[in-house]
Coordinates of C-alpha atoms in Angstrom, one line a residue:
Chain D
M137 CA 13.6 13.6 19.0
K138 CA 11.1 11.1 20.0
I139 CA 12.3 7.7 20.3
N140 CA 10.4 6.0 17.6
E141 CA 12.3 8.4 15.2
L142 CA 15.8 7.1 16.4
T143 CA 17.7 5.5 13.7
I144 CA 19.3 1.8 14.3
Y145 CA 22.7 3.1 15.2
Q146 CA 21.1 6.0 17.5
A147 CA 18.9 3.4 19.2
R148 CA 21.9 1.0 19.5
E149 CA 24.0 3.5 21.3
L150 CA 21.3 4.4 23.9
L151 CA 20.3 0.4 24.5
K152 CA 24.2 -0.4 24.9
K153 CA 24.4 2.8 27.4
H154 CA 21.2 1.4 29.2
E155 CA 19.6 4.6 28.7
L156 CA 16.7 3.1 26.7
S157 CA 15.0 -0.4 26.8
S158 CA 13.9 -2.3 23.9
L159 CA 10.7 -2.7 25.8
N160 CA 10.1 1.3 25.8
L161 CA 11.3 1.6 22.3
T162 CA 8.9 -1.0 21.1
L163 CA 6.2 0.4 23.1
S164 CA 6.7 3.8 21.4
L165 CA 6.3 2.4 18.1
L166 CA 3.4 0.3 19.2
E167 CA 1.9 3.7 20.5
Q168 CA 2.9 5.2 17.0
I169 CA 1.1 2.6 15.0
E170 CA -1.9 2.8 17.1
D171 CA -2.1 6.6 16.6
L172 CA -1.4 6.6 12.9
D173 CA -1.8 3.4 11.3
K174 CA -5.7 3.5 11.1
D175 CA -5.1 6.1 8.4
L176 CA -2.0 5.1 6.8
G177 CA -2.6 1.4 6.5
A178 CA 0.9 0.4 6.4
Y179 CA 0.7 -2.6 8.3
I180 CA -1.3 -6.1 7.7
T181 CA -0.3 -7.6 10.9
V182 CA 1.2 -6.2 14.0
D183 CA 2.6 -9.2 16.1
K184 CA 1.2 -7.7 19.3
D185 CA 1.2 -10.8 21.4
N186 CA 4.9 -11.5 20.6
V187 CA 6.6 -8.4 20.3
I188 CA 6.5 -7.5 23.8
N189 CA 8.2 -10.6 24.9
Q190 CA 10.7 -10.4 22.1
A191 CA 11.7 -7.0 23.4
K192 CA 11.8 -8.1 27.0
E193 CA 14.0 -11.0 25.9
A194 CA 16.2 -8.6 24.2
D195 CA 16.6 -6.4 27.2
K196 CA 17.7 -9.4 29.4
K197 CA 20.5 -10.0 26.7
I198 CA 21.4 -6.3 26.9
A199 CA 21.4 -6.4 30.7
K200 CA 24.0 -9.6 30.4
G201 CA 26.2 -7.3 28.2
D202 CA 25.4 -8.4 24.6
R203 CA 28.4 -10.6 24.3
D204 CA 27.8 -11.6 20.5
N205 CA 27.8 -7.9 19.7
N206 CA 24.4 -8.5 17.9
F207 CA 23.8 -5.3 16.0
L208 CA 20.1 -5.4 15.9
L209 CA 19.9 -6.4 19.6
G210 CA 16.3 -5.0 20.7
I211 CA 15.7 -3.1 17.6
P212 CA 12.2 -3.4 16.0
I213 CA 12.0 -4.1 12.5
A214 CA 9.0 -4.5 10.1
L215 CA 8.9 -7.1 7.4
K216 CA 7.1 -6.8 4.1
D217 CA 4.3 -9.5 4.1
L218 CA 6.0 -11.8 1.6
L219 CA 8.7 -13.0 3.8
C220 CA 7.8 -16.2 5.6
T221 CA 7.7 -15.8 9.3
K222 CA 7.3 -19.0 11.5
G223 CA 4.1 -18.9 13.3
L224 CA 3.2 -15.4 12.0
K225 CA 0.7 -14.8 9.3
T226 CA 2.2 -14.2 5.7
T227 CA -0.5 -13.0 3.3
C228 CA 1.7 -11.7 0.4
G229 CA -1.2 -8.9 0.4
S230 CA -3.4 -11.6 -1.3
R231 CA -6.7 -12.8 -0.1
I232 CA -5.5 -16.3 -1.4
L233 CA -2.9 -16.4 1.3
E234 CA -5.2 -14.6 4.0
D235 CA -5.0 -17.4 6.7
F236 CA -1.5 -18.7 5.6
V237 CA 0.9 -19.2 8.6
P238 CA 4.2 -20.4 7.4
T239 CA 5.8 -23.2 9.4
Y240 CA 9.5 -22.0 8.7
D241 CA 11.2 -18.5 8.6
A242 CA 12.9 -17.1 5.3
T243 CA 16.5 -17.1 5.6
V244 CA 16.5 -13.2 5.9
V245 CA 14.1 -13.3 8.9
L246 CA 16.5 -16.0 10.7
M247 CA 19.3 -13.6 10.1
L248 CA 17.5 -10.7 11.7
K249 CA 16.4 -12.9 14.5
N250 CA 20.0 -14.1 15.1
A251 CA 21.2 -10.4 15.1
G252 CA 18.8 -9.9 17.9
A253 CA 15.9 -8.1 15.9
V254 CA 12.7 -7.7 17.3
I255 CA 9.9 -8.7 14.6
L256 CA 7.3 -6.1 14.9
G257 CA 5.1 -6.9 12.0
K258 CA 4.3 -7.4 8.4
T259 CA 3.7 -4.7 6.0
N260 CA 1.1 -3.8 3.4
M261 CA 1.9 -4.4 -0.3
D262 CA 0.7 -4.7 -3.6
E263 CA -0.9 -8.4 -4.1
F264 CA 2.3 -10.5 -4.8
A265 CA 4.4 -7.5 -5.3
M266 CA 2.6 -6.8 -8.5
G267 CA 2.0 -2.9 -8.6
S268 CA 3.9 0.5 -8.0
S269 CA 1.5 2.1 -5.6
T270 CA 0.3 -0.3 -2.8
E271 CA -3.3 0.3 -4.1
N272 CA -3.3 -3.2 -5.3
S273 CA -3.3 -4.9 -2.1
G274 CA -6.1 -7.5 -1.3
F275 CA -6.7 -6.1 2.1
H276 CA -6.5 -2.0 2.1
I277 CA -4.5 0.7 0.6
T278 CA -1.4 2.4 2.2
R279 CA -1.3 6.1 2.1
N280 CA 1.8 8.4 1.9
P281 CA 2.7 9.6 5.5
L282 CA 4.0 12.9 4.1
N283 CA 0.6 13.6 2.3
K284 CA -2.2 11.2 2.8
K285 CA -3.8 12.1 -0.8
Y286 CA -0.9 10.5 -2.3
V287 CA 0.4 7.0 -2.7
P288 CA 3.6 5.6 -0.9
G289 CA 4.7 3.9 -4.2
G290 CA 4.9 0.0 -4.3
S291 CA 5.1 -2.6 -4.0
S292 CA 7.1 -2.3 -1.0
G293 CA 4.6 0.6 0.0
G294 CA 4.0 -0.5 3.7
S295 CA 7.5 -0.9 4.5
A296 CA 8.3 2.6 3.2
A297 CA 5.5 4.2 4.9
A298 CA 6.0 2.4 8.2
V299 CA 9.9 3.8 8.2
A300 CA 8.8 7.1 7.1
A301 CA 6.1 7.5 9.7
G302 CA 8.3 6.5 12.7
M303 CA 6.2 3.1 12.9
C304 CA 9.3 0.9 13.0
I305 CA 13.0 1.4 13.2
A306 CA 13.8 -0.1 9.8
A307 CA 12.1 -2.5 7.3
L308 CA 12.5 -5.0 4.8
G309 CA 11.2 -4.8 1.5
S310 CA 11.7 -6.7 -2.0
D311 CA 12.4 -5.2 -5.3
T312 CA 11.4 -7.0 -8.8
G313 CA 11.4 -3.8 -10.9
G314 CA 11.8 -0.9 -8.2
S315 CA 9.6 -2.1 -5.4
I316 CA 12.1 -0.9 -2.9
R317 CA 13.6 2.1 -4.6
Q318 CA 10.4 3.9 -5.9
P319 CA 8.4 3.8 -2.5
A320 CA 11.5 4.9 -0.7
S321 CA 11.8 7.8 -3.0
Y322 CA 8.0 8.7 -2.7
C323 CA 8.2 8.3 1.1
G324 CA 11.6 10.3 1.7
V325 CA 13.7 7.2 3.1
V326 CA 16.5 5.2 1.8
G327 CA 16.1 1.9 0.1
I328 CA 18.6 -0.5 -1.5
K329 CA 18.2 -3.3 -4.1
P330 CA 21.2 -5.3 -3.7
T331 CA 23.0 -7.4 -6.2
Y332 CA 20.8 -10.5 -7.6
G333 CA 22.5 -13.3 -5.5
R334 CA 23.7 -11.0 -2.6
V335 CA 20.8 -11.7 -0.2
S336 CA 19.2 -15.3 0.0
R337 CA 15.5 -15.3 -1.1
F338 CA 14.8 -18.5 0.5
G339 CA 11.3 -18.1 2.3
L340 CA 10.4 -15.1 0.0
V341 CA 7.1 -15.7 -1.6
S342 CA 8.4 -15.6 -5.5
Y343 CA 6.9 -13.2 -8.1
A344 CA 9.5 -13.0 -10.8
S345 CA 12.5 -15.3 -10.0
S346 CA 15.2 -14.0 -12.1
L347 CA 14.5 -10.5 -11.0
D348 CA 13.2 -10.6 -7.2
Q349 CA 15.6 -9.3 -4.6
I350 CA 15.2 -8.6 -0.9
G351 CA 16.6 -5.5 0.6
P352 CA 16.3 -2.8 3.3
I353 CA 14.3 0.3 3.8
T354 CA 15.8 2.6 6.4
K355 CA 15.7 6.2 7.7
D356 CA 19.4 6.9 6.5
V357 CA 22.3 5.4 4.4
K358 CA 24.2 4.2 7.4
D359 CA 21.2 2.3 8.5
A360 CA 21.0 0.7 5.2
A361 CA 24.7 -0.3 5.3
I362 CA 24.0 -2.0 8.9
M363 CA 20.9 -3.9 7.3
M364 CA 23.0 -4.9 4.6
N365 CA 25.8 -6.5 6.8
V366 CA 23.0 -8.4 8.7
I367 CA 21.1 -9.9 5.6
S368 CA 23.9 -10.4 3.0
G369 CA 25.6 -13.9 2.4
H370 CA 25.6 -17.2 0.9
D371 CA 22.7 -19.6 1.6
K372 CA 22.7 -23.2 0.5
K373 CA 18.9 -23.2 0.5
D374 CA 18.9 -20.5 -2.4
S375 CA 20.7 -21.8 -5.5
T376 CA 21.0 -18.2 -6.9
S377 CA 22.6 -16.9 -3.8
A378 CA 26.4 -15.9 -4.5
N379 CA 29.1 -17.6 -2.7
I380 CA 31.4 -14.7 -2.3
K381 CA 32.7 -12.8 0.5
V382 CA 30.4 -9.9 2.1
P383 CA 32.6 -6.8 3.1
D384 CA 31.7 -4.5 6.1
F385 CA 29.4 -2.4 4.2
T386 CA 29.8 0.4 6.9
S387 CA 33.7 0.8 6.1
C388 CA 33.4 2.7 3.0
F389 CA 31.9 5.8 5.0
N390 CA 35.5 6.2 6.4
I391 CA 36.9 6.1 3.0
F392 CA 34.6 9.1 2.3
K393 CA 35.2 10.8 5.2
K394 CA 38.9 10.6 4.3
N395 CA 38.9 11.4 0.5
G396 CA 35.4 12.5 -0.4
L397 CA 34.3 11.2 -3.8
K398 CA 37.8 11.7 -5.2
G399 CA 38.5 9.6 -8.2
M400 CA 35.0 8.3 -8.4
K401 CA 33.5 8.4 -11.6
A402 CA 29.6 9.1 -11.9
G403 CA 28.2 8.2 -15.2
I404 CA 24.9 9.8 -16.3
P405 CA 23.2 8.0 -19.4
K406 CA 22.4 10.6 -22.2
E407 CA 19.1 8.8 -22.5
Y408 CA 17.8 9.4 -19.1
L409 CA 17.5 13.4 -19.1
N410 CA 15.4 13.5 -22.6
L411 CA 13.0 11.0 -21.3
E412 CA 9.6 11.8 -22.1
G413 CA 7.3 12.6 -19.3
L414 CA 10.1 13.5 -17.0
D415 CA 8.8 16.0 -14.3
S416 CA 10.6 19.2 -14.3
D417 CA 11.1 19.2 -10.3
V418 CA 12.5 15.8 -10.7
K419 CA 14.9 17.0 -13.6
K420 CA 16.0 19.9 -11.3
A421 CA 16.7 17.9 -8.3
F422 CA 18.7 15.5 -10.6
L423 CA 20.7 18.0 -11.8
N424 CA 21.4 19.7 -8.4
A425 CA 22.5 16.2 -7.2
R426 CA 24.8 16.0 -10.0
K427 CA 26.5 19.3 -9.0
I428 CA 26.6 18.2 -5.1
L429 CA 28.3 14.7 -6.3
Q430 CA 30.6 16.9 -8.6
D431 CA 31.6 19.3 -5.5
L432 CA 32.2 16.3 -3.3
G433 CA 35.1 15.1 -5.8
A434 CA 33.3 12.7 -8.6
D435 CA 34.0 12.9 -12.0
I436 CA 30.7 13.2 -14.2
V437 CA 31.1 11.2 -17.3
D438 CA 28.6 10.7 -20.3
V439 CA 27.4 7.2 -20.7
S440 CA 24.9 5.7 -23.0
L441 CA 22.2 2.9 -22.5
P442 CA 20.8 2.7 -26.0
H443 CA 18.2 0.0 -25.0
L444 CA 16.6 1.9 -22.2
D445 CA 13.4 2.6 -24.4
Y446 CA 12.8 -1.1 -24.6
A447 CA 13.5 -1.7 -20.9
V448 CA 10.0 -1.6 -19.6
A449 CA 8.5 -3.8 -22.4
A450 CA 11.2 -6.5 -21.9
Y451 CA 10.9 -6.2 -18.4
Y452 CA 6.8 -6.7 -18.4
V453 CA 7.3 -9.6 -20.6
I454 CA 9.6 -11.4 -18.5
A455 CA 8.2 -10.6 -15.2
S456 CA 4.6 -11.6 -16.2
S457 CA 5.9 -14.9 -17.8
E458 CA 7.7 -15.6 -14.7
A459 CA 4.7 -14.7 -12.6
S460 CA 2.5 -17.1 -14.5
S461 CA 4.6 -20.0 -13.7
N462 CA 5.4 -19.1 -10.1
L463 CA 1.7 -18.3 -9.2
A464 CA 0.5 -21.8 -10.7
R465 CA 1.2 -23.3 -7.1
F466 CA -1.7 -21.5 -5.8
D467 CA -4.3 -24.1 -6.3
G468 CA -6.2 -24.5 -3.3
V469 CA -4.6 -27.9 -2.4
K470 CA -1.4 -27.3 -0.3
Y471 CA -2.0 -24.2 1.4
G472 CA -3.9 -20.9 1.3
F473 CA -7.7 -20.4 0.3
R474 CA -9.8 -22.9 -1.5
D475 CA -13.0 -22.2 -2.8
K476 CA -15.1 -25.1 -1.5
S477 CA -18.2 -24.6 -4.0
A478 CA -16.5 -26.4 -6.8
D479 CA -17.6 -30.3 -7.2
N480 CA -14.4 -31.3 -9.4
L481 CA -10.8 -30.7 -9.3
I482 CA -10.5 -28.4 -12.2
E483 CA -13.4 -26.1 -11.4
M484 CA -11.7 -26.1 -7.7
Y485 CA -8.6 -24.7 -9.3
K486 CA -10.4 -22.2 -11.2
K487 CA -12.6 -20.9 -8.6
T488 CA -9.9 -20.7 -6.2
K489 CA -7.4 -18.6 -8.3
S490 CA -10.2 -16.3 -9.6
H491 CA -11.7 -15.7 -6.3
G492 CA -8.4 -15.7 -4.3
F493 CA -6.3 -13.4 -6.7
G494 CA -7.1 -9.7 -7.5
D495 CA -7.5 -8.3 -10.9
E496 CA -3.9 -7.1 -11.4
V497 CA -2.6 -10.7 -10.7
Q498 CA -5.1 -12.3 -13.1
L499 CA -4.1 -10.0 -15.7
R500 CA -0.5 -10.6 -15.2
I501 CA -1.0 -14.4 -15.2
I502 CA -3.1 -14.0 -18.5
M503 CA -0.4 -11.9 -20.3
G504 CA 2.5 -14.2 -18.9
T505 CA 0.5 -17.4 -20.0
Y506 CA -0.1 -15.9 -23.3
A507 CA 3.7 -14.8 -23.8
L508 CA 4.9 -18.4 -23.3
S509 CA 2.2 -20.2 -25.2
A510 CA 2.8 -21.9 -28.4
G511 CA 3.3 -19.8 -31.3
Y512 CA 3.8 -16.6 -29.2
Y513 CA 6.9 -17.7 -27.0
D514 CA 9.4 -16.4 -29.8
E515 CA 7.8 -13.5 -30.4
Y516 CA 7.4 -12.3 -26.9
Y517 CA 9.1 -14.2 -24.1
A518 CA 12.3 -15.1 -26.2
R519 CA 12.6 -11.8 -27.7
A520 CA 12.2 -10.1 -24.5
S521 CA 15.0 -12.3 -23.0
K522 CA 17.5 -11.6 -26.0
V523 CA 16.5 -7.7 -25.4
R524 CA 17.5 -8.3 -21.8
S525 CA 21.2 -9.5 -23.0
L526 CA 21.4 -6.2 -24.8
I527 CA 20.5 -4.2 -21.6
I528 CA 22.9 -6.3 -19.5
K529 CA 25.7 -5.4 -22.3
D530 CA 24.7 -1.6 -22.3
F531 CA 25.3 -1.6 -18.4
S532 CA 28.5 -3.5 -18.7
N533 CA 29.8 -1.1 -21.5
A534 CA 28.6 1.7 -19.3
F535 CA 30.7 0.4 -16.1
N536 CA 33.9 0.1 -18.2
K537 CA 33.6 4.0 -18.2
C538 CA 32.2 4.7 -14.7
D539 CA 32.0 3.3 -11.2
I540 CA 28.4 4.4 -10.4
I541 CA 25.5 5.4 -12.7
I542 CA 23.0 8.1 -11.2
S543 CA 19.6 9.0 -12.3
P544 CA 16.1 9.7 -10.9
V545 CA 14.2 7.1 -9.1
A546 CA 10.9 7.8 -10.8
P547 CA 9.8 10.1 -13.4
T548 CA 7.6 12.0 -11.1
P549 CA 7.2 12.3 -7.1
A550 CA 4.4 10.3 -5.7
F551 CA 0.9 10.7 -7.5
K552 CA -2.5 10.8 -6.1
I553 CA -4.3 7.7 -4.8
G554 CA -6.5 6.6 -7.8
E555 CA -4.9 8.5 -10.4
K556 CA -3.3 5.5 -12.2
I557 CA -5.1 2.2 -11.0
D558 CA -7.3 1.8 -13.9
D559 CA -4.4 2.1 -16.4
P560 CA -1.9 -0.5 -15.7
L561 CA 0.4 0.6 -18.7
R562 CA 0.6 4.2 -17.3
M563 CA 1.3 2.3 -13.8
Y564 CA 4.2 0.3 -15.5
L565 CA 5.9 3.2 -16.9
T566 CA 6.6 4.7 -13.5
D567 CA 9.2 1.9 -13.2
V568 CA 11.5 3.1 -16.1
F569 CA 14.5 4.1 -14.3
T570 CA 14.6 1.4 -11.9
L571 CA 13.8 -1.8 -13.6
S572 CA 16.7 -2.1 -15.8
A573 CA 18.7 -2.8 -12.7
N574 CA 16.6 -5.8 -12.0
L575 CA 17.1 -7.1 -15.6
A576 CA 20.9 -6.7 -15.4
G577 CA 21.0 -8.2 -11.8
I578 CA 22.8 -5.0 -10.7
P579 CA 22.3 -3.1 -7.3
G580 CA 20.6 0.3 -7.0
M581 CA 19.7 2.7 -4.1
S582 CA 17.3 5.4 -3.7
V583 CA 18.5 8.3 -1.4
P584 CA 16.3 11.3 -0.7
C585 CA 17.5 14.4 -2.7
A586 CA 14.9 17.1 -3.0
V587 CA 11.4 18.1 -2.1
S588 CA 8.8 18.9 -5.0
S589 CA 7.0 22.1 -5.4
K590 CA 4.2 20.3 -3.7
G591 CA 6.1 19.2 -0.9
L592 CA 6.7 15.5 -1.9
P593 CA 10.0 14.1 -1.6
I594 CA 12.3 13.3 -4.7
G595 CA 14.9 10.3 -4.7
L596 CA 18.4 10.0 -6.4
Q597 CA 19.1 6.6 -7.8
I598 CA 22.7 5.3 -7.7
M599 CA 23.5 1.9 -9.3
A600 CA 26.7 0.1 -9.6
D601 CA 28.3 -2.8 -11.1
R602 CA 27.3 -6.4 -9.6
F603 CA 28.6 -6.7 -6.1
D604 CA 29.6 -3.3 -5.9
E605 CA 27.0 -2.3 -3.3
E606 CA 30.1 -0.3 -1.5
N607 CA 30.5 2.4 -4.1
I608 CA 26.6 3.0 -4.0
L609 CA 26.7 3.3 -0.2
K610 CA 29.9 5.5 -0.2
A611 CA 28.2 7.9 -2.9
G612 CA 25.0 7.9 -1.3
F613 CA 26.6 8.6 2.3
G614 CA 28.5 11.4 0.9
F615 CA 25.4 12.8 -1.0
E616 CA 23.3 12.5 2.2
Q617 CA 25.8 14.4 4.3
N618 CA 25.8 17.3 1.8
S619 CA 22.7 17.4 0.0
D620 CA 20.2 20.3 0.9
M621 CA 17.2 17.7 1.6
P622 CA 15.5 19.0 4.8
K623 CA 16.6 16.6 7.4
N624 CA 13.0 16.9 9.0
I625 CA 10.9 16.2 5.8
R626 CA 9.5 13.1 7.5
N627 CA 8.7 14.6 10.9
N628 CA 6.5 17.4 9.2
S629 CA 3.8 14.7 8.4
Chain O
M204 CA -2.5 -8.5 -33.7
K205 CA -5.6 -7.9 -31.7
I206 CA -6.3 -10.2 -28.8
T207 CA -10.1 -11.2 -28.8
K208 CA -12.3 -11.9 -25.8
N209 CA -12.2 -15.3 -27.2
D210 CA -8.4 -15.4 -27.1
V211 CA -8.7 -14.2 -23.3
E212 CA -11.0 -17.0 -22.5
K213 CA -8.7 -19.4 -24.1
I214 CA -5.8 -18.1 -22.1
A215 CA -7.6 -18.0 -18.8
H216 CA -8.7 -21.6 -19.1
L217 CA -4.9 -22.5 -19.7
A218 CA -4.0 -20.8 -16.6
S219 CA -6.8 -22.2 -14.7
L220 CA -8.6 -18.9 -14.4
E221 CA -12.3 -18.4 -14.4
V222 CA -13.3 -15.0 -15.9
N223 CA -16.7 -13.6 -16.2
N224 CA -18.1 -11.5 -19.1
F225 CA -17.1 -8.3 -17.2
K226 CA -13.7 -9.3 -16.8
V227 CA -13.1 -10.8 -20.3
D228 CA -13.9 -7.3 -21.7
K229 CA -11.7 -5.5 -19.2
F230 CA -8.8 -7.8 -19.3
A231 CA -9.2 -7.7 -23.4
E232 CA -9.1 -3.9 -23.4
Q233 CA -6.2 -3.8 -21.1
I234 CA -4.0 -6.7 -22.7
N235 CA -4.3 -5.2 -26.2
K236 CA -3.1 -1.9 -24.9
I237 CA -0.3 -3.7 -23.1
M238 CA 0.8 -5.8 -26.0
Q239 CA 0.7 -3.1 -28.4
Y240 CA 3.2 -1.5 -26.3
F241 CA 5.2 -4.8 -26.1
D242 CA 5.5 -4.7 -29.9
K243 CA 8.0 -2.1 -29.6
L244 CA 10.4 -4.8 -28.9
K245 CA 10.3 -5.8 -32.6
E246 CA 12.3 -2.9 -33.4
V247 CA 15.0 -4.1 -31.6
D248 CA 18.0 -5.3 -33.8
L249 CA 18.7 -8.8 -32.2
S250 CA 22.0 -9.4 -34.1
G251 CA 24.6 -10.2 -31.3
A252 CA 21.7 -10.7 -28.6
S253 CA 21.6 -14.0 -26.7
F254 CA 18.9 -15.6 -24.9
V255 CA 19.1 -14.6 -21.0
S256 CA 16.8 -16.4 -18.5
D257 CA 18.7 -15.3 -15.5
V258 CA 21.5 -13.1 -14.2
A259 CA 22.9 -15.5 -11.7
F260 CA 25.6 -16.4 -14.2
Q261 CA 26.6 -19.5 -12.1
T262 CA 27.4 -23.1 -12.9
N263 CA 25.0 -25.6 -11.8
V264 CA 24.6 -26.0 -8.0
L265 CA 24.7 -29.5 -6.9
R266 CA 24.5 -30.9 -3.3
K267 CA 25.4 -34.2 -1.9
D268 CA 22.6 -36.9 -2.0
E269 CA 22.4 -37.2 1.8
K270 CA 19.4 -38.5 3.8
K271 CA 18.1 -35.6 6.0
K272 CA 15.2 -35.4 8.2
S273 CA 12.0 -34.1 6.9
P274 CA 9.7 -31.9 8.5
G275 CA 7.1 -34.4 8.9
P276 CA 3.2 -34.7 7.8
D277 CA 2.1 -32.6 10.6
T278 CA 4.3 -29.4 9.4
T279 CA 3.8 -30.1 5.9
L280 CA 0.3 -30.4 5.8
A281 CA -0.3 -27.5 8.6
N282 CA -1.7 -25.3 5.9
A283 CA -3.8 -27.7 3.9
P284 CA -7.4 -26.4 3.3
E285 CA -8.6 -29.9 3.6
K286 CA -6.7 -33.1 5.0
D287 CA -7.5 -36.3 6.6
D288 CA -4.6 -38.0 8.7
D289 CA -1.7 -37.7 6.3
F290 CA -3.5 -36.8 3.1
Y291 CA -4.6 -33.7 1.3
I292 CA -8.2 -34.0 0.3
V293 CA -9.2 -32.8 -3.2
P294 CA -12.8 -32.9 -5.1
R295 CA -13.5 -35.8 -7.2
V296 CA -10.9 -36.3 -10.1
V297 CA -12.6 -38.8 -12.2

């Protein structure tokens, strides 16, 4: 195995035993980026100047014996480019923030740094996280490392592609409607959207504040648990962050090793398998995954999410409304791009936004402004918010009968570059399995489960009730150990 | 209800966006298609539904009203596209 393909825990072992240095690990990743990223476009910024120094510093600490037992000491991590990094450009995939250099670190970035991580660079994304294919970046598209004709998914497509192509050890993404889970599924890696409130969002550039959540994208489930241990916890700077105890997310693996999934109830919503547009390879993969979980001891139970059919519409009304409010701050005054051709203030706002934002962002701002405007608020935003309460109730009823809910991550494997870019509605429908978790605030994970007839990975989604990531990780770990997913799918690229 | 080009121009103005003719056409077509899809929300029986604006399910978060050091103007204005000393510069307002 090449060192750039190591997982966090494998690299950690070698670093501890002094069989590998953080510098060598970092150099091998930089070399991989140099070789592949011209074609893949996973990164917007690679912090070349700083990364070598960070690695050398980590090596010094390791030489002294890593007294604080920092789990990420010397491990190079990539960050989706909407997480503020002090002194390092943070663009959010948008021309409007092309030269924005934050003066502070996001809380999750500080947590990674405190755990010893080496911050390798910032990954590409759909502009302001609006998109499901990473074709909407203001800079360049990202290609799927497993087949460059296909999208890597989105909006955290840069992070997923970087992990899948061995261009970082692990990464952070953000998930507003599936933006961690769907690209993880398309690229054959693991991605978790934690419970709303589990991870601080201070320093995350907001898209839809009642839905956004930061989470890890990793090579396997164990790494995902390690990352969750580092980034979870209460933060006074985020008033939506939950003040509850964070468990050791890796401890559930021992429970699995002892008892398998005995006693765990896995719910399958009856609405999911009859969904229009569900690809036959995805359905087959899902049914096979169900059998594997059953063989591991899980009881399969039928549950129902009767309002599933309305989730996409409710989600896009709410997300666009919140976006139209959140993105009003980019006015060319305090930070970011300003169009200097205007000679009065209002014209300056208009020109700055229209030349700084891409078309999809402008479309959503217009839709959101419409949904919130006088005369239409009740019809769209208020109605969608009420439908959201019914979706929350559906999940809460379902979790009275089961511990986890399993489903496909997306209705199809990755689609071709350009296939959906001119049809926003078709693009939105790719989020049908993932976005209801954001509406309900519950956690969800994508774990690789099969390969399609075209050789593209397919993910299994595992969701659980709020703050029950442990059951997700336990089931995901068990599944990963026992699935027939080729272990080398990423390395065949 | 069909959204006209005129509606798109009006909403764009409310959102401080400048849209040219080509974009008005494109946005009007896309928004109509999407709004038509949103109309399926009207089928939902909302009896028993309540308005939900977030899922934090928390009481209000308060903090002590304590004096803290501010980052200072150099940091605050570090990314300003145009500034003069401690002030943001904007085009003429009146």
